[in-house]
Amino acid sequence: QLKRKRIKSMDQTELCYLTADEAISKFKAKKLSPVELIDAVIDRTEHVETEINAFTYTFFEQAREAAKIAEKKYASNEETGELEGLPIGVKDESGIIGQPLSKGSLIYKDYIAEDTSPVNQRVIDAGAIVHARTATPEFSCAGFTWSRLWGVTRNPWNTEFTSGGSSGGSSASLAAGTSTICTGSDIGGSIRIPASTCGLVGYKPPYGRNPEEAIFNLDFYCHTGPLARSVKDAIRLQNVMCGPSPRDIATLRPKLTLPYKYNPIKNWKIAYSPNLGCFEVDAEVEKNTLESLEIFKSLGATVEEVDLGWGSETLDAGLAYLGHIFGAAMQDELEQHGEKLTTYAKAFAEESLNSTPRDFLGSLDVAYKMYETLGPILERYNVLICPTTAIPAVPAEFDPTKDNLEINNKEVNKMLGWCMTTPFNTMSRCPVLTVPSGRASNGVPTGIQIVGRTYCDEDVFQAGLAYEIAASGWYDTESKRPNL
């Protein structure tokens, strides 16, 4: 019989919104058991999942057994992993051997993974409990999350709107309290978009920091990274994910371990761009961004608006690159199973048929020119801040092949014209941390991106943690959570 002090006053919902940092501390102090936490998360899932639809597959019985093993480790003071006993939602995009892996597609509805991805293996080795796989749009090729196989994933803050994409199941789960931490991936904003729409912290590390699966490990737009409800939790998961891998030639040596504590940002110089020179931005997003900048000023930083010199070619180049590489990767599915594809995946794959090597080369030329202005700015300033998305979110069932998208009464690109994230996939060596900036009148959260100098990961976390502390956190009280 394990003897421990129970937290009698903490109800199930409070357990579900513990940060990873808090949960690990309570496990070690024997004030909470991993079994209690996983039971609370499972109960919460059974209560809200029909409304949110964050998960594709669940593994509750296996999770309970894993929690019992973690409980014994903590009870006997054995060595435990960085994520020991934490319920983690893993994006249904990368494999865990023996588990189903759908990639959000009817084509893969019966597929069982034959391998475990490097990042997923690290998460498991660190003691995390994979209780569920989180929903994605088909082949993770959209900034919203719905598919013919799994239906629509909705935003816990307002179910009429998307939870973002492509890591939309991960963001919905975290906001709804059905996971403690989650994995994500980002090729055009797929970590940062859902982090913003759901009021979370999301991190796109610089290219090569975290291992990726072939062949997209060689695509410099592509990044795996963490989603969390706090900056410290993002640090914890990022430290597990990162480091060189013998399975990924692009991974960097040596491993970078981020600290949990940083010096104040007093006297920092922060550059601010309201629209990156090429996006229409909603008034509520702009208002929340400016209010966030006031918090940075209160911490002793100076904030100056800058002109990046970027224009519409910035997004055009990103879309051209994604079409040439990402779209080409979907050609076999288009040719062999076109009738099973979603409208948006089919359209994306079909449009990529027109991509040429010249288009690809042109996207690289634009990337060079973009950094010609961004690089010198980042030398003069500690970080650059801008909104994460140009509107809070699109509707949950938004279909870019059928629906129009306007911002400020101006038509924008239907796929990514509302996402201010893709330029920093183009600038892929820059670390980018997304943190909440507030909520819009429809209840949907908004976010800001903190962009650092190339490979200066610590800078964005130093700024993000200082901001989070000054803003008094995100999910620690009932009033800061969705009403589910």
GROMACS .gro file of C-alpha atoms in nm:
model
  484
    1GLN     CA    1   0.000   0.000   0.000
    2LEU     CA    2   0.155   0.327  -0.113
    3LYS     CA    3   0.147   0.584   0.166
    4ARG     CA    4   0.127   0.941   0.050
    5LYS     CA    5  -0.045   1.267   0.128
    6ARG     CA    6  -0.341   1.303  -0.105
    7ILE     CA    7  -0.460   1.638  -0.232
    8LYS     CA    8  -0.819   1.594  -0.122
    9SER     CA    9  -0.919   1.947  -0.214
   10MET     CA   10  -0.800   1.920  -0.574
   11ASP     CA   11  -1.086   1.807  -0.797
   12GLN     CA   12  -1.048   1.614  -1.120
   13THR     CA   13  -1.056   1.922  -1.342
   14GLU     CA   14  -0.775   2.088  -1.146
   15LEU     CA   15  -0.563   1.777  -1.195
   16CYS     CA   16  -0.625   1.791  -1.569
   17TYR     CA   17  -0.491   2.147  -1.589
   18LEU     CA   18  -0.176   2.091  -1.384
   19THR     CA   19   0.135   2.189  -1.573
   20ALA     CA   20   0.387   1.916  -1.636
   21ASP     CA   21   0.619   2.094  -1.395
   22GLU     CA   22   0.356   2.091  -1.120
   23ALA     CA   23   0.262   1.728  -1.180
   24ILE     CA   24   0.623   1.606  -1.169
   25SER     CA   25   0.682   1.800  -0.846
   26LYS     CA   26   0.375   1.643  -0.686
   27PHE     CA   27   0.476   1.295  -0.806
   28LYS     CA   28   0.819   1.335  -0.647
   29ALA     CA   29   0.670   1.470  -0.323
   30LYS     CA   30   0.427   1.173  -0.320
   31LYS     CA   31   0.132   1.412  -0.309
   32LEU     CA   32  -0.006   1.282  -0.636
   33SER     CA   33   0.014   0.953  -0.822
   34PRO     CA   34   0.047   0.913  -1.198
   35VAL     CA   35  -0.251   0.679  -1.169
   36GLU     CA   36  -0.464   0.956  -1.021
   37LEU     CA   37  -0.358   1.190  -1.297
   38ILE     CA   38  -0.423   0.950  -1.584
   39ASP     CA   39  -0.762   0.858  -1.436
   40ALA     CA   40  -0.855   1.225  -1.414
   41VAL     CA   41  -0.745   1.285  -1.775
   42ILE     CA   42  -0.940   0.983  -1.899
   43ASP     CA   43  -1.251   1.094  -1.710
   44ARG     CA   44  -1.211   1.442  -1.856
   45THR     CA   45  -1.175   1.297  -2.205
   46GLU     CA   46  -1.494   1.097  -2.168
   47HIS     CA   47  -1.672   1.417  -2.062
   48VAL     CA   48  -1.555   1.657  -2.336
   49GLU     CA   49  -1.424   1.454  -2.630
   50THR     CA   50  -1.757   1.426  -2.814
   51GLU     CA   51  -1.770   1.805  -2.823
   52ILE     CA   52  -1.405   1.865  -2.915
   53ASN     CA   53  -1.294   1.557  -3.114
   54ALA     CA   54  -0.924   1.599  -3.039
   55PHE     CA   55  -0.824   1.231  -3.054
   56THR     CA   56  -0.806   0.969  -3.325
   57TYR     CA   57  -0.697   0.664  -3.123
   58THR     CA   58  -0.696   0.615  -2.747
   59PHE     CA   59  -0.500   0.365  -2.537
   60PHE     CA   60  -0.654   0.407  -2.195
   61GLU     CA   61  -0.597   0.061  -2.051
   62GLN     CA   62  -0.234   0.056  -2.158
   63ALA     CA   63  -0.199   0.406  -2.015
   64ARG     CA   64  -0.335   0.296  -1.677
   65GLU     CA   65  -0.087   0.008  -1.668
   66ALA     CA   66   0.199   0.242  -1.756
   67ALA     CA   67   0.083   0.482  -1.483
   68LYS     CA   68   0.101   0.202  -1.226
   69ILE     CA   69   0.461   0.136  -1.324
   70ALA     CA   70   0.543   0.507  -1.293
   71GLU     CA   71   0.368   0.518  -0.956
   72LYS     CA   72   0.592   0.240  -0.824
   73LYS     CA   73   0.902   0.423  -0.944
   74TYR     CA   74   0.808   0.739  -0.757
   75ALA     CA   75   0.701   0.543  -0.449
   76SER     CA   76   1.036   0.364  -0.424
   77ASN     CA   77   1.242   0.674  -0.516
   78GLU     CA   78   1.376   0.511  -0.830
   79GLU     CA   79   1.532   0.716  -1.106
   80THR     CA   80   1.258   0.868  -1.319
   81GLY     CA   81   1.254   1.028  -1.662
   82GLU     CA   82   1.191   1.393  -1.741
   83LEU     CA   83   0.834   1.309  -1.843
   84GLU     CA   84   0.772   1.013  -1.611
   85GLY     CA   85   0.402   0.952  -1.562
   86LEU     CA   86   0.276   1.245  -1.773
   87PRO     CA   87  -0.015   1.186  -2.014
   88ILE     CA   88   0.105   1.299  -2.357
   89GLY     CA   89  -0.098   1.334  -2.675
   90VAL     CA   90   0.113   1.234  -2.976
   91LYS     CA   91   0.021   1.375  -3.314
   92ASP     CA   92  -0.126   1.112  -3.546
   93GLU     CA   93   0.138   1.181  -3.806
   94SER     CA   94   0.446   0.991  -3.689
   95GLY     CA   95   0.480   0.627  -3.596
   96ILE     CA   96   0.486   0.429  -3.274
   97ILE     CA   97   0.555   0.067  -3.359
   98GLY     CA   98   0.250  -0.155  -3.329
   99GLN     CA   99   0.006   0.136  -3.301
  100PRO     CA  100  -0.234   0.250  -3.572
  101LEU     CA  101  -0.120   0.553  -3.771
  102SER     CA  102  -0.377   0.721  -3.995
  103LYS     CA  103  -0.221   1.057  -4.089
  104GLY     CA  104  -0.580   1.180  -4.099
  105SER     CA  105  -0.645   0.989  -4.422
  106LEU     CA  106  -0.890   0.723  -4.535
  107ILE     CA  107  -0.598   0.575  -4.726
  108TYR     CA  108  -0.426   0.480  -4.398
  109LYS     CA  109  -0.730   0.394  -4.186
  110ASP     CA  110  -0.606   0.035  -4.133
  111TYR     CA  111  -0.232   0.102  -4.124
  112ILE     CA  112  -0.020  -0.015  -3.829
  113ALA     CA  113   0.315   0.156  -3.777
  114GLU     CA  114   0.620  -0.061  -3.831
  115ASP     CA  115   0.862   0.181  -3.668
  116THR     CA  116   0.880   0.447  -3.397
  117SER     CA  117   0.996   0.794  -3.496
  118PRO     CA  118   1.305   0.931  -3.320
  119VAL     CA  119   1.108   1.199  -3.134
  120ASN     CA  120   0.835   0.959  -3.028
  121GLN     CA  121   1.097   0.716  -2.900
  122ARG     CA  122   1.258   0.990  -2.692
  123VAL     CA  123   0.923   1.086  -2.542
  124ILE     CA  124   0.851   0.725  -2.448
  125ASP     CA  125   1.202   0.670  -2.312
  126ALA     CA  126   1.157   0.979  -2.092
  127GLY     CA  127   0.861   0.809  -1.923
  128ALA     CA  128   0.568   0.990  -2.087
  129ILE     CA  129   0.245   0.791  -2.116
  130VAL     CA  130   0.093   0.794  -2.464
  131HIS     CA  131  -0.275   0.774  -2.380
  132ALA     CA  132  -0.397   0.906  -2.717
  133ARG     CA  133  -0.305   1.011  -3.068
  134THR     CA  134  -0.414   1.361  -3.165
  135ALA     CA  135  -0.606   1.455  -3.477
  136THR     CA  136  -0.459   1.620  -3.786
  137PRO     CA  137  -0.592   1.735  -4.121
  138GLU     CA  138  -0.516   1.487  -4.397
  139PHE     CA  139  -0.138   1.452  -4.431
  140SER     CA  140  -0.102   1.760  -4.206
  141CYS     CA  141  -0.143   1.990  -4.506
  142ALA     CA  142  -0.377   2.255  -4.362
  143GLY     CA  143  -0.406   2.520  -4.091
  144PHE     CA  144  -0.736   2.371  -3.968
  145THR     CA  145  -0.818   2.017  -3.856
  146TRP     CA  146  -1.089   1.808  -4.016
  147SER     CA  147  -1.080   1.496  -4.228
  148ARG     CA  148  -1.311   1.248  -4.396
  149LEU     CA  149  -1.182   0.980  -4.161
  150TRP     CA  150  -1.215   1.157  -3.826
  151GLY     CA  151  -1.452   1.448  -3.877
  152VAL     CA  152  -1.407   1.798  -3.738
  153THR     CA  153  -1.181   1.893  -3.447
  154ARG     CA  154  -1.316   2.202  -3.271
  155ASN     CA  155  -1.173   2.481  -3.061
  156PRO     CA  156  -1.256   2.435  -2.689
  157TRP     CA  157  -1.283   2.813  -2.649
  158ASN     CA  158  -1.554   2.839  -2.916
  159THR     CA  159  -1.654   2.521  -3.096
  160GLU     CA  160  -1.770   2.714  -3.403
  161PHE     CA  161  -1.403   2.776  -3.483
  162THR     CA  162  -1.103   2.560  -3.567
  163SER     CA  163  -0.844   2.460  -3.310
  164GLY     CA  164  -0.588   2.531  -3.580
  165GLY     CA  165  -0.372   2.293  -3.774
  166SER     CA  166  -0.207   2.085  -3.853
  167SER     CA  167  -0.142   1.997  -3.487
  168GLY     CA  168  -0.504   2.085  -3.411
  169GLY     CA  169  -0.583   1.774  -3.209
  170SER     CA  170  -0.288   1.845  -2.982
  171SER     CA  171  -0.396   2.205  -2.923
  172ALA     CA  172  -0.761   2.112  -2.865
  173SER     CA  173  -0.659   1.844  -2.615
  174LEU     CA  174  -0.435   2.076  -2.416
  175ALA     CA  175  -0.695   2.352  -2.405
  176ALA     CA  176  -0.964   2.102  -2.303
  177GLY     CA  177  -0.748   1.943  -2.031
  178THR     CA  178  -0.726   1.596  -2.187
  179SER     CA  179  -0.345   1.586  -2.211
  180THR     CA  180  -0.071   1.736  -1.996
  181ILE     CA  181   0.168   1.795  -2.287
  182CYS     CA  182   0.153   1.722  -2.661
  183THR     CA  183   0.377   1.680  -2.962
  184GLY     CA  184   0.346   1.875  -3.284
  185SER     CA  185   0.516   1.939  -3.614
  186ASP     CA  186   0.548   2.256  -3.818
  187ILE     CA  187   0.606   2.290  -4.192
  188GLY     CA  188   0.406   2.608  -4.252
  189GLY     CA  189   0.300   2.698  -3.900
  190SER     CA  190   0.147   2.373  -3.781
  191ILE     CA  191   0.264   2.414  -3.420
  192ARG     CA  192   0.228   2.790  -3.392
  193ILE     CA  193  -0.113   2.826  -3.560
  194PRO     CA  194  -0.293   2.587  -3.319
  195ALA     CA  195  -0.098   2.723  -3.023
  196SER     CA  196  -0.231   3.068  -3.107
  197THR     CA  197  -0.592   2.967  -3.174
  198CYS     CA  198  -0.612   2.772  -2.847
  199GLY     CA  199  -0.416   3.005  -2.616
  200LEU     CA  200  -0.110   2.784  -2.576
  201VAL     CA  201   0.267   2.789  -2.596
  202GLY     CA  202   0.418   2.638  -2.910
  203TYR     CA  203   0.776   2.616  -3.025
  204LYS     CA  204   0.922   2.587  -3.373
  205PRO     CA  205   1.290   2.510  -3.310
  206PRO     CA  206   1.555   2.601  -3.566
  207TYR     CA  207   1.610   2.350  -3.842
  208GLY     CA  208   1.809   2.048  -3.726
  209ARG     CA  209   1.753   2.100  -3.355
  210ASN     CA  210   1.505   1.810  -3.329
  211PRO     CA  211   1.516   1.491  -3.535
  212GLU     CA  212   1.260   1.436  -3.806
  213GLU     CA  213   1.165   1.132  -4.011
  214ALA     CA  214   1.297   1.080  -4.364
  215ILE     CA  215   1.262   1.231  -4.612
  216PHE     CA  216   1.127   1.543  -4.448
  217ASN     CA  217   1.430   1.561  -4.220
  218LEU     CA  218   1.600   1.706  -4.528
  219ASP     CA  219   1.326   1.966  -4.581
  220PHE     CA  220   1.442   2.277  -4.401
  221TYR     CA  221   1.084   2.405  -4.363
  222CYS     CA  222   0.997   2.102  -4.148
  223HIS     CA  223   1.031   2.094  -3.767
  224THR     CA  224   0.904   1.879  -3.481
  225GLY     CA  225   0.839   2.056  -3.153
  226PRO     CA  226   0.635   2.088  -2.834
  227LEU     CA  227   0.291   2.224  -2.751
  228ALA     CA  228   0.216   2.306  -2.388
  229ARG     CA  229   0.014   2.518  -2.148
  230SER     CA  230   0.323   2.695  -2.009
  231VAL     CA  231   0.667   2.804  -2.124
  232LYS     CA  232   0.841   2.577  -1.872
  233ASP     CA  233   0.646   2.279  -2.000
  234ALA     CA  234   0.752   2.363  -2.355
  235ILE     CA  235   1.113   2.374  -2.232
  236ARG     CA  236   1.074   2.037  -2.059
  237LEU     CA  237   0.939   1.866  -2.371
  238GLN     CA  238   1.181   2.042  -2.605
  239ASN     CA  239   1.476   1.923  -2.395
  240VAL     CA  240   1.354   1.566  -2.439
  241MET     CA  241   1.291   1.601  -2.811
  242CYS     CA  242   1.613   1.773  -2.915
  243GLY     CA  243   1.961   1.651  -2.988
  244PRO     CA  244   2.153   1.466  -3.259
  245SER     CA  245   2.010   1.140  -3.388
  246PRO     CA  246   2.192   0.868  -3.583
  247ARG     CA  247   1.875   0.843  -3.792
  248ASP     CA  248   1.880   1.206  -3.903
  249ILE     CA  249   2.187   1.351  -4.073
  250ALA     CA  250   2.045   1.704  -4.039
  251THR     CA  251   2.038   1.703  -3.658
  252LEU     CA  252   2.277   1.935  -3.480
  253ARG     CA  253   2.562   1.856  -3.244
  254PRO     CA  254   2.592   1.903  -2.955
  255LYS     CA  255   2.252   1.867  -2.789
  256LEU     CA  256   2.120   2.196  -2.655
  257THR     CA  257   1.963   2.174  -2.308
  258LEU     CA  258   1.754   2.480  -2.226
  259PRO     CA  259   1.758   2.615  -1.870
  260TYR     CA  260   1.438   2.674  -1.675
  261LYS     CA  261   1.552   3.006  -1.525
  262TYR     CA  262   1.675   3.318  -1.704
  263ASN     CA  263   1.790   3.668  -1.627
  264PRO     CA  264   1.543   3.957  -1.659
  265ILE     CA  265   1.498   4.118  -1.999
  266LYS     CA  266   1.548   4.473  -1.871
  267ASN     CA  267   1.718   4.690  -2.134
  268TRP     CA  268   1.639   4.446  -2.412
  269LYS     CA  269   1.561   4.594  -2.751
  270ILE     CA  270   1.257   4.435  -2.915
  271ALA     CA  271   1.166   4.484  -3.280
  272TYR     CA  272   0.797   4.480  -3.367
  273SER     CA  273   0.628   4.421  -3.700
  274PRO     CA  274   0.249   4.459  -3.707
  275ASN     CA  275   0.199   4.272  -4.035
  276LEU     CA  276   0.537   4.148  -4.166
  277GLY     CA  277   0.478   4.386  -4.456
  278CYS     CA  278   0.251   4.141  -4.637
  279PHE     CA  279  -0.052   4.042  -4.424
  280GLU     CA  280  -0.388   4.198  -4.357
  281VAL     CA  281  -0.433   4.187  -3.978
  282ASP     CA  282  -0.762   4.189  -3.788
  283ALA     CA  283  -0.814   4.480  -3.547
  284GLU     CA  284  -0.860   4.255  -3.242
  285VAL     CA  285  -0.538   4.069  -3.318
  286GLU     CA  286  -0.356   4.401  -3.350
  287LYS     CA  287  -0.505   4.530  -3.025
  288ASN     CA  288  -0.402   4.219  -2.830
  289THR     CA  289  -0.053   4.231  -2.981
  290LEU     CA  290  -0.004   4.593  -2.876
  291GLU     CA  291  -0.125   4.512  -2.523
  292SER     CA  292   0.128   4.229  -2.506
  293LEU     CA  293   0.404   4.467  -2.610
  294GLU     CA  294   0.310   4.689  -2.316
  295ILE     CA  295   0.393   4.396  -2.088
  296PHE     CA  296   0.739   4.373  -2.242
  297LYS     CA  297   0.782   4.746  -2.188
  298SER     CA  298   0.682   4.705  -1.824
  299LEU     CA  299   0.970   4.459  -1.790
  300GLY     CA  300   1.217   4.726  -1.893
  301ALA     CA  301   1.246   4.642  -2.262
  302THR     CA  302   1.217   4.899  -2.539
  303VAL     CA  303   0.993   4.819  -2.834
  304GLU     CA  304   1.040   4.971  -3.179
  305GLU     CA  305   0.839   4.911  -3.494
  306VAL     CA  306   1.054   4.799  -3.786
  307ASP     CA  307   1.009   4.764  -4.161
  308LEU     CA  308   1.121   4.424  -4.284
  309GLY     CA  309   1.087   4.527  -4.645
  310TRP     CA  310   0.886   4.212  -4.717
  311GLY     CA  311   0.597   4.204  -4.961
  312SER     CA  312   0.349   3.958  -5.110
  313GLU     CA  313   0.637   3.759  -5.259
  314THR     CA  314   0.712   3.637  -4.906
  315LEU     CA  315   0.399   3.422  -4.876
  316ASP     CA  316   0.405   3.337  -5.247
  317ALA     CA  317   0.754   3.192  -5.212
  318GLY     CA  318   0.656   2.989  -4.909
  319LEU     CA  319   0.357   2.844  -5.092
  320ALA     CA  320   0.573   2.770  -5.397
  321TYR     CA  321   0.826   2.585  -5.185
  322LEU     CA  322   0.560   2.385  -5.002
  323GLY     CA  323   0.392   2.296  -5.328
  324HIS     CA  324   0.714   2.177  -5.486
  325ILE     CA  325   0.829   1.960  -5.192
  326PHE     CA  326   0.526   1.883  -4.975
  327GLY     CA  327   0.280   1.865  -5.262
  328ALA     CA  328   0.510   1.637  -5.460
  329ALA     CA  329   0.520   1.398  -5.164
  330MET     CA  330   0.144   1.346  -5.208
  331GLN     CA  331   0.154   1.255  -5.577
  332ASP     CA  332   0.135   0.878  -5.524
  333GLU     CA  333  -0.174   0.919  -5.308
  334LEU     CA  334  -0.331   1.147  -5.569
  335GLU     CA  335  -0.264   0.904  -5.852
  336GLN     CA  336  -0.360   0.584  -5.669
  337HIS     CA  337  -0.627   0.695  -5.420
  338GLY     CA  338  -0.751   1.032  -5.541
  339GLU     CA  339  -1.113   0.945  -5.470
  340LYS     CA  340  -1.033   0.898  -5.099
  341LEU     CA  341  -0.864   1.235  -5.049
  342THR     CA  342  -1.022   1.536  -4.881
  343THR     CA  343  -1.104   1.830  -5.105
  344TYR     CA  344  -0.818   2.040  -4.967
  345ALA     CA  345  -0.555   1.764  -4.987
  346LYS     CA  346  -0.655   1.679  -5.341
  347ALA     CA  347  -0.643   2.045  -5.445
  348PHE     CA  348  -0.302   2.092  -5.283
  349ALA     CA  349  -0.160   1.785  -5.457
  350GLU     CA  350  -0.312   1.883  -5.794
  351GLU     CA  351  -0.179   2.238  -5.776
  352SER     CA  352   0.169   2.104  -5.706
  353LEU     CA  353   0.165   1.927  -6.044
  354ASN     CA  354   0.231   2.266  -6.201
  355SER     CA  355   0.537   2.338  -5.987
  356THR     CA  356   0.867   2.362  -6.171
  357PRO     CA  357   1.233   2.359  -6.065
  358ARG     CA  358   1.238   2.728  -6.157
  359ASP     CA  359   0.956   2.792  -5.906
  360PHE     CA  360   1.153   2.609  -5.640
  361LEU     CA  361   1.470   2.803  -5.719
  362GLY     CA  362   1.271   3.126  -5.709
  363SER     CA  363   1.150   3.046  -5.357
  364LEU     CA  364   1.512   3.008  -5.246
  365ASP     CA  365   1.600   3.344  -5.399
  366VAL     CA  366   1.316   3.509  -5.204
  367ALA     CA  367   1.439   3.339  -4.885
  368TYR     CA  368   1.782   3.489  -4.943
  369LYS     CA  369   1.637   3.836  -4.991
  370MET     CA  370   1.412   3.804  -4.685
  371TYR     CA  371   1.708   3.734  -4.461
  372GLU     CA  372   1.902   4.022  -4.613
  373THR     CA  373   1.668   4.249  -4.415
  374LEU     CA  374   1.572   4.023  -4.123
  375GLY     CA  375   1.930   3.930  -4.037
  376PRO     CA  376   2.056   4.286  -3.979
  377ILE     CA  377   1.742   4.370  -3.778
  378LEU     CA  378   1.801   4.074  -3.548
  379GLU     CA  379   2.159   4.190  -3.499
  380ARG     CA  380   2.028   4.522  -3.367
  381TYR     CA  381   1.748   4.377  -3.156
  382ASN     CA  382   1.728   4.086  -2.914
  383VAL     CA  383   1.409   3.944  -3.070
  384LEU     CA  384   1.137   4.032  -3.321
  385ILE     CA  385   0.769   4.014  -3.220
  386CYS     CA  386   0.468   3.991  -3.450
  387PRO     CA  387   0.120   3.833  -3.441
  388THR     CA  388   0.097   3.459  -3.495
  389THR     CA  389  -0.225   3.460  -3.693
  390ALA     CA  390  -0.385   3.754  -3.872
  391ILE     CA  391  -0.734   3.660  -3.749
  392PRO     CA  392  -0.815   3.460  -3.433
  393ALA     CA  393  -0.925   3.153  -3.635
  394VAL     CA  394  -1.124   3.034  -3.934
  395PRO     CA  395  -1.448   2.837  -3.888
  396ALA     CA  396  -1.409   2.476  -3.776
  397GLU     CA  397  -1.538   2.337  -4.107
  398PHE     CA  398  -1.355   2.586  -4.328
  399ASP     CA  399  -1.279   2.444  -4.673
  400PRO     CA  400  -1.044   2.652  -4.888
  401THR     CA  401  -1.171   2.483  -5.203
  402LYS     CA  402  -1.521   2.620  -5.141
  403ASP     CA  403  -1.510   2.906  -4.890
  404ASN     CA  404  -1.384   3.260  -4.933
  405LEU     CA  405  -1.148   3.422  -4.683
  406GLU     CA  406  -1.140   3.795  -4.627
  407ILE     CA  407  -0.960   4.009  -4.370
  408ASN     CA  408  -1.049   4.377  -4.343
  409ASN     CA  409  -1.279   4.327  -4.645
  410LYS     CA  410  -0.984   4.215  -4.856
  411GLU     CA  411  -0.956   3.869  -5.009
  412VAL     CA  412  -0.650   3.675  -4.891
  413ASN     CA  413  -0.494   3.339  -4.974
  414LYS     CA  414  -0.738   3.075  -4.855
  415MET     CA  415  -0.483   2.825  -4.727
  416LEU     CA  416  -0.229   3.038  -4.539
  417GLY     CA  417  -0.323   3.402  -4.591
  418TRP     CA  418  -0.442   3.422  -4.230
  419CYS     CA  419  -0.130   3.252  -4.089
  420MET     CA  420   0.171   3.476  -4.025
  421THR     CA  421   0.384   3.171  -3.958
  422THR     CA  422   0.507   3.046  -4.294
  423PRO     CA  423   0.769   3.323  -4.341
  424PHE     CA  424   0.954   3.178  -4.044
  425ASN     CA  425   0.956   2.833  -4.199
  426THR     CA  426   1.127   3.007  -4.487
  427MET     CA  427   1.358   3.165  -4.224
  428SER     CA  428   1.391   2.816  -4.081
  429ARG     CA  429   1.708   2.860  -3.876
  430CYS     CA  430   1.536   3.120  -3.657
  431PRO     CA  431   1.377   2.981  -3.339
  432VAL     CA  432   1.017   3.095  -3.291
  433LEU     CA  433   0.812   3.072  -2.971
  434THR     CA  434   0.440   3.145  -2.979
  435VAL     CA  435   0.268   3.262  -2.660
  436PRO     CA  436  -0.088   3.386  -2.594
  437SER     CA  437  -0.170   3.754  -2.639
  438GLY     CA  438  -0.533   3.756  -2.526
  439ARG     CA  439  -0.876   3.657  -2.654
  440ALA     CA  440  -1.099   3.804  -2.922
  441SER     CA  441  -1.463   3.903  -2.871
  442ASN     CA  442  -1.571   3.560  -3.000
  443GLY     CA  443  -1.371   3.396  -2.721
  444VAL     CA  444  -1.101   3.256  -2.949
  445PRO     CA  445  -0.745   3.323  -2.825
  446THR     CA  446  -0.481   3.515  -3.017
  447GLY     CA  447  -0.103   3.487  -3.001
  448ILE     CA  448   0.230   3.651  -3.072
  449GLN     CA  449   0.546   3.506  -3.221
  450ILE     CA  450   0.882   3.573  -3.057
  451VAL     CA  451   1.148   3.532  -3.325
  452GLY     CA  452   1.514   3.491  -3.234
  453ARG     CA  453   1.846   3.513  -3.408
  454THR     CA  454   1.950   3.196  -3.589
  455TYR     CA  455   2.004   2.910  -3.345
  456CYS     CA  456   1.964   3.136  -3.040
  457ASP     CA  457   1.692   2.924  -2.881
  458GLU     CA  458   1.750   3.055  -2.531
  459ASP     CA  459   1.666   3.412  -2.630
  460VAL     CA  460   1.306   3.336  -2.725
  461PHE     CA  461   1.250   3.134  -2.409
  462GLN     CA  462   1.405   3.406  -2.195
  463ALA     CA  463   1.161   3.658  -2.344
  464GLY     CA  464   0.867   3.417  -2.336
  465LEU     CA  465   0.912   3.313  -1.975
  466ALA     CA  466   0.951   3.672  -1.855
  467TYR     CA  467   0.634   3.765  -2.044
  468GLU     CA  468   0.439   3.467  -1.910
  469ILE     CA  469   0.531   3.543  -1.550
  470ALA     CA  470   0.435   3.910  -1.594
  471ALA     CA  471   0.105   3.805  -1.753
  472SER     CA  472   0.035   3.569  -1.456
  473GLY     CA  473   0.011   3.251  -1.662
  474TRP     CA  474  -0.251   3.101  -1.886
  475TYR     CA  475  -0.451   2.809  -1.744
  476ASP     CA  476  -0.393   2.820  -1.368
  477THR     CA  477  -0.744   2.932  -1.272
  478GLU     CA  478  -1.092   2.840  -1.390
  479SER     CA  479  -1.149   3.184  -1.542
  480LYS     CA  480  -0.851   3.126  -1.776
  481ARG     CA  481  -0.990   2.802  -1.919
  482PRO     CA  482  -1.255   2.713  -2.175
  483ASN     CA  483  -1.606   2.665  -2.040
  484LEU     CA  484  -1.670   2.300  -2.126
   0.00000   0.00000   0.00000
